[in-house]
Amino acid sequence: MVQNVQQTSAQIPSIKSFAPSNSYFVVDSIIQIIVDPAFADASSGGSGQGTLSDFAQTFRDDLISVTGFSNISQVQKGDVNVNVSSDSVQSSTVFLTLGSSSNLTLFNGRPTGEGYEFEITEKMYTIRGVEPIGAWWGTRTFLQQAVLSIANGSNPAKIPTGTGEDNPGWEIRGFMLDAGRHWFELPFLTELCIYASFFKINEFHLHASDYIYDPSFLYGQDWRELYTGFRFQPSADSPIFSLVPELNESWTKDQFTTLQTTCSNHGVRIVPEVDTPAHSLVISKWKPELMISGTPDLLNLTYPETLPTIKSIWDEILPWFTSDEVSIGADEYSSSLGDDYITFVNNMSEYISHTGGKSIRIWGTNEPSTTESLSISTNITIQHWWFPGGSIPVQLMNKGYSIINSDQVFLYLDGKFSDGGQFPWTLNTSKLWSDSTPDGQGWAPNIFSATDPTNNTAIDNPLLRGSIMAFWNDWGNNATTPLEVYYQLAQSLAAFGEKTWAGSRGGMGRENALTLEEFDGVYPLLNAAAPGQNLNRALTPANGLEEEVVFSYENISQFPFVTGYESVGPPYTLSFTVKPSSSSASSANSTALFLGLDSVLYLNSLTFKDPSTNVRYPLGVDLPSDVFTSVEVHSTVNYTYASFNGSESDDSELELYYWTSNLDIWGEYMEVVNMSFAAPSYVIGLNGFEGELVNVSLKLGA
């Protein structure tokens, strides 16, 4: 019994300690959730996060998702002062409350509101957070234990009784998404935030302005043609309204507020970034007089109107943000202008603190003072990502700077393709669990170098705030669909959640931190069950799924035909036989064979479209009019291809046609990459489709 209990305790991230007893708490359909009325409206200070009641309501929704029990009672407020061994407790109860504990500290010894204690008896599961956010993380532990119990064959779920405590090792455990070079709609960002929360990630850093780098354009006459993004849409009467290149690729204040609220109710705060004075081509397009002549991505900090203009941008958007920190980027400015840069950064720090009551972060690219008389204020957090001359994290901490570890060797991803294979497709778990230090230990936020131990620090360094992994979109909208970004992030976020919560064994964290084998064993189960979102676009029994067939229609008499399945994620096989009329062929650019939430498949050249970016990906195959053609579309998370007039099982020599995209890599060469699309499964035959579509089926598996 005890051995089984210990096995089912493995989860992501691992918990600090758990002492099992010899029974179980049953998660049945009459379970109730009770919030301590003394703390129901309490919130975690300074973090923009929800109240204990907010977290309890979200927990109830998630519990319904995980268990399938749709009739779980509404959250109640009440005291639970009962003897849990008596008959007075009739149903399983989860009680959320608050209480301090001297044991729940970060590795640097500082107290953390994210810690929680839990006590489990046969009828009572008590979660006692230091702050509401701590209780929230305790509900993630509860849900993961329920998921693993169900996966192991228990129905209803059974959670081992016992006592435990848990808290993160580091304050900041975040991920950055480059939304400046790639447009993302808010529903996707919301789902991504919710997914990350399941693994106790607590920050979502949104890089919200940037441009696509191509030196042949940037330093020539056509620099205005380069793609730029600024994602915060000011009010129509704002003096900075014209800054936004494309209004349909920007978020309104109300939309962004909704995103922040949803994320905060899942324990995640959004840290926005507007990158200046470099990476500022979007501002130079708007006001060319502000740029340095010949380098339009760099702003001229000595020009009188540059600083007031940047401040006016922040004046507009600072009131939007609930986080007590923002990033001003300050990345990769000219080192020959170090004094101007340092003066600018310090000025912006003072201004944002005075105007918005917020502190700032900058990327650590080390633009040293040209006169050696100036330095960045130590009130500013530096986000380390590489080792340019003098920008060594341990030296910066020795000078009093707070550091966030985003070192590119361990923590960088790039959308779909990395030039020269510099970055992996997903975070390298072998590297995270071993070979991250000169003596072969696993990675933790205190590790900046795998080869030089003098560049690393101790886990208890008080100036090491934590870590943020980064996902860049250097190649723009046509490199990835939003779901492809998720495919790269899904396992990465889970692994990163473990490493930033518990660290690694061997002196880099807790000795009960997960092994790689333990992580690999539970990750697929937890990924599939992560509540509150469906980025896998998976089908559940509620969708009427029987075996592997999503739908199958021998004949469809009228178009458009609605299936009821909005989107189906890979792997899948979409089969159909189509005879388009000549009138459909003449309007093939707009005629759609299939439409879904995440993709559209047009008749013309069998073109897929990503509805969020409106980028089209033609296959280059035109189907003949008034003739039946059989088509099979196969998709995995790595590719989508089609075959015609046959089945792969019938003919191993059948020609396959892959949907691809051409990426411009720094203006130096073109790279052809495969595309993955979710099935456009919601509507069949629309936008004037005329002809016949027969033997239409969608099956899981490629």
Short mmCIF file of C-alpha atoms in Angstrom, two decimals, residues 255-668:
data_model
loop_
_atom_site.label_atom_id
_atom_site.label_comp_id
_atom_site.label_asym_id
_atom_site.label_seq_id
_atom_site.Cartn_x
_atom_site.Cartn_y
_atom_site.Cartn_z
CA GLN A 255 -9.30 42.29 -24.91
CA PHE A 256 -5.96 42.41 -23.14
CA THR A 257 -7.65 43.00 -19.80
CA THR A 258 -9.67 39.83 -20.32
CA LEU A 259 -6.48 37.90 -21.08
CA GLN A 260 -4.81 39.22 -17.93
CA THR A 261 -7.84 38.36 -15.80
CA THR A 262 -8.05 34.80 -17.10
CA CYS A 263 -4.33 34.27 -16.63
CA SER A 264 -4.41 35.76 -13.13
CA ASN A 265 -7.25 33.42 -12.20
CA HIS A 266 -4.87 30.62 -13.17
CA GLY A 267 -1.94 31.95 -11.13
CA VAL A 268 -0.05 33.47 -14.06
CA ARG A 269 0.84 37.12 -14.41
CA ILE A 270 1.57 38.67 -17.79
CA VAL A 271 4.77 40.71 -18.05
CA PRO A 272 4.54 42.84 -21.23
CA GLU A 273 7.54 44.01 -23.23
CA VAL A 274 7.91 46.89 -25.67
CA ASP A 275 11.49 46.73 -26.96
CA THR A 276 13.40 50.01 -27.35
CA PRO A 277 15.76 51.69 -28.25
CA ALA A 278 16.89 48.84 -30.56
CA HIS A 279 14.52 46.44 -32.31
CA SER A 280 12.47 49.61 -32.89
CA LEU A 281 11.77 49.53 -36.61
CA VAL A 282 8.04 49.79 -35.94
CA ILE A 283 8.64 53.18 -34.27
CA SER A 284 10.95 54.33 -37.06
CA LYS A 285 8.24 53.55 -39.63
CA TRP A 286 5.87 55.72 -37.62
CA LYS A 287 8.33 58.56 -36.92
CA PRO A 288 11.41 58.22 -39.18
CA GLU A 289 12.99 61.31 -37.68
CA LEU A 290 13.66 59.35 -34.48
CA MET A 291 15.92 56.72 -36.04
CA ILE A 292 19.68 56.71 -36.40
CA SER A 293 20.38 57.40 -40.06
CA GLY A 294 21.30 54.20 -41.87
CA THR A 295 20.19 51.92 -39.03
CA PRO A 296 16.41 52.30 -38.86
CA ASP A 297 15.98 49.64 -36.17
CA LEU A 298 17.93 51.84 -33.70
CA LEU A 299 16.44 55.00 -32.23
CA ASN A 300 18.57 58.12 -31.87
CA LEU A 301 18.60 58.75 -28.13
CA THR A 302 20.18 62.18 -28.57
CA TYR A 303 17.34 63.43 -30.74
CA PRO A 304 15.15 65.70 -28.54
CA GLU A 305 11.84 64.00 -29.35
CA THR A 306 12.94 60.37 -28.95
CA LEU A 307 12.59 60.02 -25.20
CA PRO A 308 9.29 61.94 -24.97
CA THR A 309 7.88 59.76 -27.76
CA ILE A 310 8.84 56.52 -26.01
CA LYS A 311 7.37 57.85 -22.78
CA SER A 312 4.15 58.71 -24.61
CA ILE A 313 3.86 55.07 -25.72
CA TRP A 314 4.17 53.88 -22.14
CA ASP A 315 1.77 56.59 -20.95
CA GLU A 316 -0.87 55.01 -23.19
CA ILE A 317 -0.35 51.37 -22.27
CA LEU A 318 0.95 51.34 -18.67
CA PRO A 319 -2.59 51.61 -17.23
CA TRP A 320 -3.48 48.40 -19.09
CA PHE A 321 -1.09 46.22 -17.12
CA THR A 322 -1.79 44.52 -13.80
CA SER A 323 1.75 43.21 -13.31
CA ASP A 324 4.03 45.20 -11.04
CA GLU A 325 6.87 44.74 -13.56
CA VAL A 326 7.27 45.45 -17.26
CA SER A 327 10.12 44.92 -19.69
CA ILE A 328 11.47 47.75 -21.82
CA GLY A 329 13.59 45.29 -23.80
CA ALA A 330 16.70 47.45 -24.20
CA ASP A 331 18.26 44.66 -26.22
CA GLU A 332 21.23 44.81 -28.64
CA TYR A 333 21.78 48.55 -28.88
CA SER A 334 25.06 49.86 -30.27
CA SER A 335 27.86 49.42 -27.73
CA SER A 336 29.52 52.57 -29.09
CA LEU A 337 26.56 54.52 -27.67
CA GLY A 338 26.79 52.99 -24.21
CA ASP A 339 26.40 56.21 -22.22
CA ASP A 340 23.30 57.25 -24.16
CA TYR A 341 21.88 53.78 -23.63
CA ILE A 342 22.55 53.69 -19.89
CA THR A 343 21.08 57.15 -19.40
CA PHE A 344 17.98 56.09 -21.34
CA VAL A 345 17.45 52.87 -19.36
CA ASN A 346 17.83 54.62 -16.01
CA ASN A 347 15.52 57.42 -17.13
CA MET A 348 12.85 54.93 -18.20
CA SER A 349 13.18 53.05 -14.92
CA GLU A 350 12.54 56.22 -12.94
CA TYR A 351 9.73 57.31 -15.25
CA ILE A 352 7.82 54.01 -15.20
CA SER A 353 8.24 53.74 -11.44
CA HIS A 354 6.96 57.28 -10.90
CA THR A 355 4.17 57.13 -13.51
CA GLY A 356 2.94 53.57 -13.16
CA GLY A 357 4.35 52.32 -9.89
CA LYS A 358 6.14 49.49 -11.68
CA SER A 359 9.72 48.29 -11.87
CA ILE A 360 11.42 47.34 -15.13
CA ARG A 361 13.48 44.57 -16.66
CA ILE A 362 15.95 44.67 -19.52
CA TRP A 363 17.71 42.04 -21.62
CA GLY A 364 21.35 41.59 -20.61
CA THR A 365 23.40 42.60 -23.63
CA ASN A 366 25.89 44.80 -21.78
CA GLU A 367 26.26 48.14 -23.50
CA PRO A 368 29.15 49.38 -21.30
CA SER A 369 29.70 53.02 -20.47
CA THR A 370 31.99 54.61 -23.03
CA THR A 371 33.34 56.93 -20.35
CA GLU A 372 33.24 54.34 -17.54
CA SER A 373 31.32 56.87 -15.48
CA LEU A 374 27.78 55.48 -15.83
CA SER A 375 26.09 52.22 -14.88
CA ILE A 376 22.64 50.69 -15.01
CA SER A 377 20.71 51.16 -11.78
CA THR A 378 20.65 48.09 -9.55
CA ASN A 379 16.90 48.66 -9.18
CA ILE A 380 16.59 47.14 -12.64
CA THR A 381 16.40 43.37 -13.14
CA ILE A 382 18.65 42.03 -15.90
CA GLN A 383 17.40 39.09 -17.96
CA HIS A 384 20.53 37.20 -18.98
CA TRP A 385 20.50 35.44 -22.34
CA TRP A 386 24.11 35.27 -23.55
CA PHE A 387 27.68 36.17 -22.66
CA PRO A 388 28.76 39.34 -24.49
CA GLY A 389 31.89 40.97 -23.11
CA GLY A 390 31.47 41.73 -19.44
CA SER A 391 27.83 40.59 -19.20
CA ILE A 392 28.49 37.66 -16.90
CA PRO A 393 25.59 36.94 -14.55
CA VAL A 394 27.66 36.05 -11.49
CA GLN A 395 29.67 39.26 -11.87
CA LEU A 396 26.47 41.27 -12.23
CA MET A 397 25.06 39.68 -9.08
CA ASN A 398 28.30 40.49 -7.29
CA LYS A 399 27.63 44.12 -8.23
CA GLY A 400 24.14 43.96 -6.75
CA TYR A 401 21.98 43.26 -9.81
CA SER A 402 18.98 40.94 -9.69
CA ILE A 403 19.17 38.34 -12.47
CA ILE A 404 16.68 36.22 -14.41
CA ASN A 405 18.24 33.28 -16.25
CA SER A 406 17.17 32.99 -19.91
CA ASP A 407 20.44 31.61 -21.21
CA GLN A 408 20.04 30.66 -24.86
CA VAL A 409 22.12 27.49 -24.62
CA PHE A 410 19.52 25.88 -22.37
CA LEU A 411 16.33 27.88 -22.76
CA TYR A 412 15.85 29.19 -26.32
CA LEU A 413 13.52 27.84 -28.98
CA ASP A 414 12.79 29.25 -32.43
CA GLY A 415 9.61 28.73 -34.38
CA LYS A 416 9.92 25.68 -36.66
CA PHE A 417 13.55 26.19 -37.68
CA SER A 418 16.83 27.25 -36.09
CA ASP A 419 19.63 28.60 -38.25
CA GLY A 420 22.51 26.17 -38.10
CA GLY A 421 20.61 23.95 -35.68
CA GLN A 422 21.51 26.31 -32.84
CA PHE A 423 18.32 25.65 -30.88
CA PRO A 424 16.32 22.42 -30.51
CA TRP A 425 12.72 21.90 -31.62
CA THR A 426 11.70 21.47 -28.00
CA LEU A 427 13.77 21.99 -24.87
CA ASN A 428 16.42 19.28 -24.70
CA THR A 429 15.38 17.16 -21.72
CA SER A 430 18.62 15.17 -21.84
CA LYS A 431 20.50 18.43 -21.37
CA LEU A 432 18.12 19.62 -18.65
CA TRP A 433 18.54 16.38 -16.69
CA SER A 434 22.26 15.82 -17.29
CA ASP A 435 25.34 17.38 -18.88
CA SER A 436 24.24 20.89 -17.87
CA THR A 437 27.26 21.42 -15.64
CA PRO A 438 30.93 20.51 -15.97
CA ASP A 439 30.40 17.61 -13.56
CA GLY A 440 27.38 16.26 -15.42
CA GLN A 441 24.59 17.47 -13.16
CA GLY A 442 21.15 18.53 -14.36
CA TRP A 443 20.11 22.09 -15.08
CA ALA A 444 18.54 24.52 -12.62
CA PRO A 445 18.10 28.32 -12.79
CA ASN A 446 21.50 28.84 -11.12
CA ILE A 447 23.25 27.23 -14.12
CA PHE A 448 24.37 29.66 -16.84
CA SER A 449 27.19 27.63 -18.39
CA ALA A 450 27.65 23.93 -19.07
CA THR A 451 31.41 24.31 -19.46
CA ASP A 452 32.64 26.97 -17.02
CA PRO A 453 31.65 26.49 -13.37
CA THR A 454 32.86 29.99 -12.49
CA ASN A 455 29.93 31.34 -14.52
CA ASN A 456 27.41 29.51 -12.33
CA THR A 457 26.11 30.42 -8.91
CA ALA A 458 24.52 28.68 -5.93
CA ILE A 459 20.82 27.86 -5.79
CA ASP A 460 20.46 30.10 -2.74
CA ASN A 461 21.94 33.26 -4.30
CA PRO A 462 19.54 35.99 -3.10
CA LEU A 463 19.91 37.95 -6.36
CA LEU A 464 18.92 35.03 -8.60
CA ARG A 465 15.20 35.62 -9.08
CA GLY A 466 14.50 32.61 -11.29
CA SER A 467 14.27 31.77 -14.95
CA ILE A 468 12.30 32.44 -18.14
CA MET A 469 12.49 30.19 -21.21
CA ALA A 470 12.09 31.96 -24.54
CA PHE A 471 10.26 31.10 -27.76
CA TRP A 472 11.29 33.32 -30.67
CA ASN A 473 9.55 33.70 -34.02
CA ASP A 474 12.43 34.99 -36.11
CA TRP A 475 10.89 33.91 -39.42
CA GLY A 476 7.46 35.48 -38.99
CA ASN A 477 3.86 34.45 -39.51
CA ASN A 478 4.42 31.95 -42.30
CA ALA A 479 6.81 29.74 -40.32
CA THR A 480 4.27 28.30 -37.90
CA THR A 481 0.61 28.13 -37.13
CA PRO A 482 -0.22 28.97 -33.50
CA LEU A 483 -0.82 25.30 -32.75
CA GLU A 484 2.62 24.43 -34.10
CA VAL A 485 4.04 26.86 -31.56
CA TYR A 486 2.16 24.94 -28.89
CA TYR A 487 3.55 21.63 -30.16
CA GLN A 488 7.07 22.95 -29.56
CA LEU A 489 6.15 24.41 -26.17
CA ALA A 490 4.00 21.63 -24.71
CA GLN A 491 6.69 19.34 -23.30
CA SER A 492 9.11 22.24 -22.88
CA LEU A 493 6.82 24.03 -20.43
CA ALA A 494 6.30 20.90 -18.37
CA ALA A 495 10.03 20.14 -18.13
CA PHE A 496 10.79 23.78 -17.39
CA GLY A 497 8.10 23.80 -14.72
CA GLU A 498 9.84 20.93 -12.93
CA LYS A 499 13.30 22.45 -13.14
CA THR A 500 12.29 25.92 -11.95
CA TRP A 501 10.16 24.56 -9.09
CA ALA A 502 12.39 21.78 -7.76
CA GLY A 503 15.72 22.14 -9.56
CA SER A 504 17.92 19.10 -10.08
CA ARG A 505 19.39 16.47 -7.81
CA GLY A 506 23.03 16.56 -6.79
CA GLY A 507 23.06 19.93 -5.04
CA MET A 508 21.15 21.82 -7.74
CA GLY A 509 17.80 21.53 -5.99
CA ARG A 510 15.82 18.88 -4.15
CA GLU A 511 17.01 15.33 -3.92
CA ASN A 512 13.49 14.08 -4.66
CA ALA A 513 13.25 16.12 -7.87
CA LEU A 514 11.97 14.05 -10.78
CA THR A 515 14.32 11.84 -12.71
CA LEU A 516 14.03 12.02 -16.48
CA GLU A 517 12.44 8.56 -16.46
CA GLU A 518 9.81 9.74 -13.98
CA PHE A 519 9.12 12.83 -16.07
CA ASP A 520 8.79 10.82 -19.28
CA GLY A 521 6.44 8.42 -17.51
CA VAL A 522 3.87 10.96 -16.36
CA TYR A 523 4.16 13.80 -18.89
CA PRO A 524 1.98 12.25 -21.64
CA LEU A 525 -0.81 11.58 -19.12
CA LEU A 526 -0.72 15.09 -17.69
CA ASN A 527 -0.45 16.76 -21.09
CA ALA A 528 -3.55 14.94 -22.31
CA ALA A 529 -5.56 15.87 -19.22
CA ALA A 530 -4.45 19.48 -18.60
CA PRO A 531 -7.77 21.23 -17.90
CA GLY A 532 -9.23 24.54 -19.04
CA GLN A 533 -7.86 24.37 -22.58
CA ASN A 534 -7.69 22.05 -25.56
CA LEU A 535 -4.58 22.98 -27.50
CA ASN A 536 -4.21 19.35 -28.56
CA ARG A 537 -7.62 19.77 -30.20
CA ALA A 538 -8.41 16.36 -28.79
CA LEU A 539 -11.87 14.82 -28.85
CA THR A 540 -13.55 13.56 -25.71
CA PRO A 541 -16.32 10.96 -25.31
CA ALA A 542 -18.79 13.85 -25.11
CA ASN A 543 -18.12 14.44 -28.80
CA GLY A 544 -19.58 11.04 -29.58
CA LEU A 545 -16.27 9.57 -30.64
CA GLU A 546 -16.37 5.84 -31.28
CA GLU A 547 -13.05 4.11 -31.73
CA GLU A 548 -10.92 6.07 -34.22
CA VAL A 549 -13.64 7.46 -36.52
CA VAL A 550 -14.58 11.09 -35.92
CA PHE A 551 -17.11 11.19 -38.76
CA SER A 552 -17.91 9.31 -41.94
CA TYR A 553 -20.36 10.43 -44.63
CA GLU A 554 -20.95 8.38 -47.75
CA ASN A 555 -22.91 11.15 -49.43
CA ILE A 556 -23.57 14.78 -48.56
CA SER A 557 -26.69 16.14 -50.23
CA GLN A 558 -26.44 19.83 -49.39
CA PHE A 559 -23.65 22.33 -48.81
CA PRO A 560 -22.48 23.84 -46.58
CA PHE A 561 -22.70 20.85 -44.24
CA VAL A 562 -21.91 21.34 -40.53
CA THR A 563 -20.34 18.39 -38.70
CA GLY A 564 -20.22 19.82 -35.18
CA TYR A 565 -16.48 19.15 -34.76
CA GLU A 566 -14.75 22.54 -34.70
CA SER A 567 -11.20 21.27 -35.01
CA VAL A 568 -9.33 18.00 -34.63
CA GLY A 569 -5.64 17.92 -33.85
CA PRO A 570 -3.05 15.61 -35.37
CA PRO A 571 -2.48 12.81 -35.94
CA TYR A 572 -5.44 12.33 -38.25
CA THR A 573 -6.40 11.17 -41.75
CA LEU A 574 -8.98 13.14 -43.72
CA SER A 575 -10.27 11.22 -46.74
CA PHE A 576 -12.68 12.39 -49.42
CA THR A 577 -13.59 11.99 -53.05
CA VAL A 578 -14.44 15.22 -54.83
CA LYS A 579 -15.81 16.18 -58.24
CA PRO A 580 -15.82 19.98 -58.41
CA SER A 581 -18.00 21.58 -61.02
CA SER A 582 -16.45 23.90 -63.57
CA SER A 583 -18.11 26.85 -61.80
CA SER A 584 -16.40 25.89 -58.53
CA ALA A 585 -13.10 25.62 -60.31
CA SER A 586 -13.49 29.11 -61.75
CA SER A 587 -13.93 30.55 -58.25
CA ALA A 588 -11.47 28.19 -56.61
CA ASN A 589 -9.57 30.91 -54.76
CA SER A 590 -12.52 31.39 -52.42
CA THR A 591 -14.21 28.00 -52.69
CA ALA A 592 -13.50 25.97 -49.58
CA LEU A 593 -13.74 22.22 -49.30
CA PHE A 594 -13.37 22.19 -45.51
CA LEU A 595 -13.36 24.81 -42.76
CA GLY A 596 -12.42 24.54 -39.10
CA LEU A 597 -11.45 26.66 -36.14
CA ASP A 598 -7.73 26.42 -36.92
CA SER A 599 -7.54 25.83 -40.67
CA VAL A 600 -9.32 26.13 -44.01
CA LEU A 601 -8.71 23.89 -47.03
CA TYR A 602 -9.47 25.61 -50.34
CA LEU A 603 -10.10 23.97 -53.68
CA ASN A 604 -7.55 26.11 -55.50
CA SER A 605 -4.18 24.31 -55.45
CA LEU A 606 -5.50 22.49 -52.38
CA THR A 607 -4.42 25.47 -50.30
CA PHE A 608 -4.46 25.43 -46.51
CA LYS A 609 -5.00 28.74 -44.73
CA ASP A 610 -4.23 29.69 -41.15
CA PRO A 611 -7.28 31.82 -40.20
CA SER A 612 -5.41 33.69 -37.47
CA THR A 613 -2.69 35.11 -39.74
CA ASN A 614 -4.46 34.61 -43.11
CA VAL A 615 -1.28 33.05 -44.48
CA ARG A 616 -1.99 30.57 -47.29
CA TYR A 617 0.00 27.42 -48.01
CA PRO A 618 -0.76 26.02 -51.50
CA LEU A 619 -0.01 22.38 -52.22
CA GLY A 620 0.32 23.18 -55.91
CA VAL A 621 -2.13 20.49 -57.02
CA ASP A 622 -5.20 21.52 -59.02
CA LEU A 623 -8.04 19.01 -59.05
CA PRO A 624 -9.76 18.51 -62.41
CA SER A 625 -13.33 19.71 -62.91
CA ASP A 626 -16.20 17.29 -63.44
CA VAL A 627 -13.97 14.32 -62.59
CA PHE A 628 -13.84 12.39 -59.32
CA THR A 629 -10.51 12.54 -57.47
CA SER A 630 -9.85 10.64 -54.26
CA VAL A 631 -7.76 12.53 -51.72
CA GLU A 632 -6.20 11.50 -48.42
CA VAL A 633 -4.77 14.17 -46.12
CA HIS A 634 -2.45 12.86 -43.40
CA SER A 635 -1.19 15.05 -40.58
CA THR A 636 1.13 14.76 -37.59
CA VAL A 637 2.57 17.51 -35.40
CA ASN A 638 5.55 17.63 -37.79
CA TYR A 639 3.97 17.60 -41.25
CA THR A 640 0.84 17.36 -43.39
CA TYR A 641 0.76 15.64 -46.77
CA ALA A 642 -1.73 14.43 -49.36
CA SER A 643 -1.98 11.43 -51.65
CA PHE A 644 -4.34 10.99 -54.59
CA ASN A 645 -6.42 8.21 -56.14
CA GLY A 646 -5.14 5.47 -53.92
CA SER A 647 -4.22 4.41 -50.43
CA GLU A 648 -0.73 4.19 -48.99
CA SER A 649 -1.57 0.70 -47.80
CA ASP A 650 -2.37 -0.29 -51.39
CA ASP A 651 0.71 1.15 -53.10
CA SER A 652 3.99 1.79 -51.33
CA GLU A 653 5.11 3.84 -54.36
CA LEU A 654 2.22 6.29 -54.08
CA GLU A 655 3.49 9.86 -54.52
CA LEU A 656 3.11 12.08 -51.47
CA TYR A 657 2.69 15.86 -51.61
CA TYR A 658 3.70 17.85 -48.53
CA TRP A 659 2.41 21.25 -47.54
CA THR A 660 5.46 23.46 -46.99
CA SER A 661 6.52 27.03 -46.37
CA ASN A 662 9.57 28.98 -47.51
CA LEU A 663 11.42 30.80 -44.75
CA ASP A 664 13.76 33.72 -45.41
CA ILE A 665 16.69 33.09 -43.05
CA TRP A 666 18.28 36.46 -42.26
CA GLY A 667 18.17 37.34 -45.95
CA GLU A 668 20.92 34.80 -46.58
#
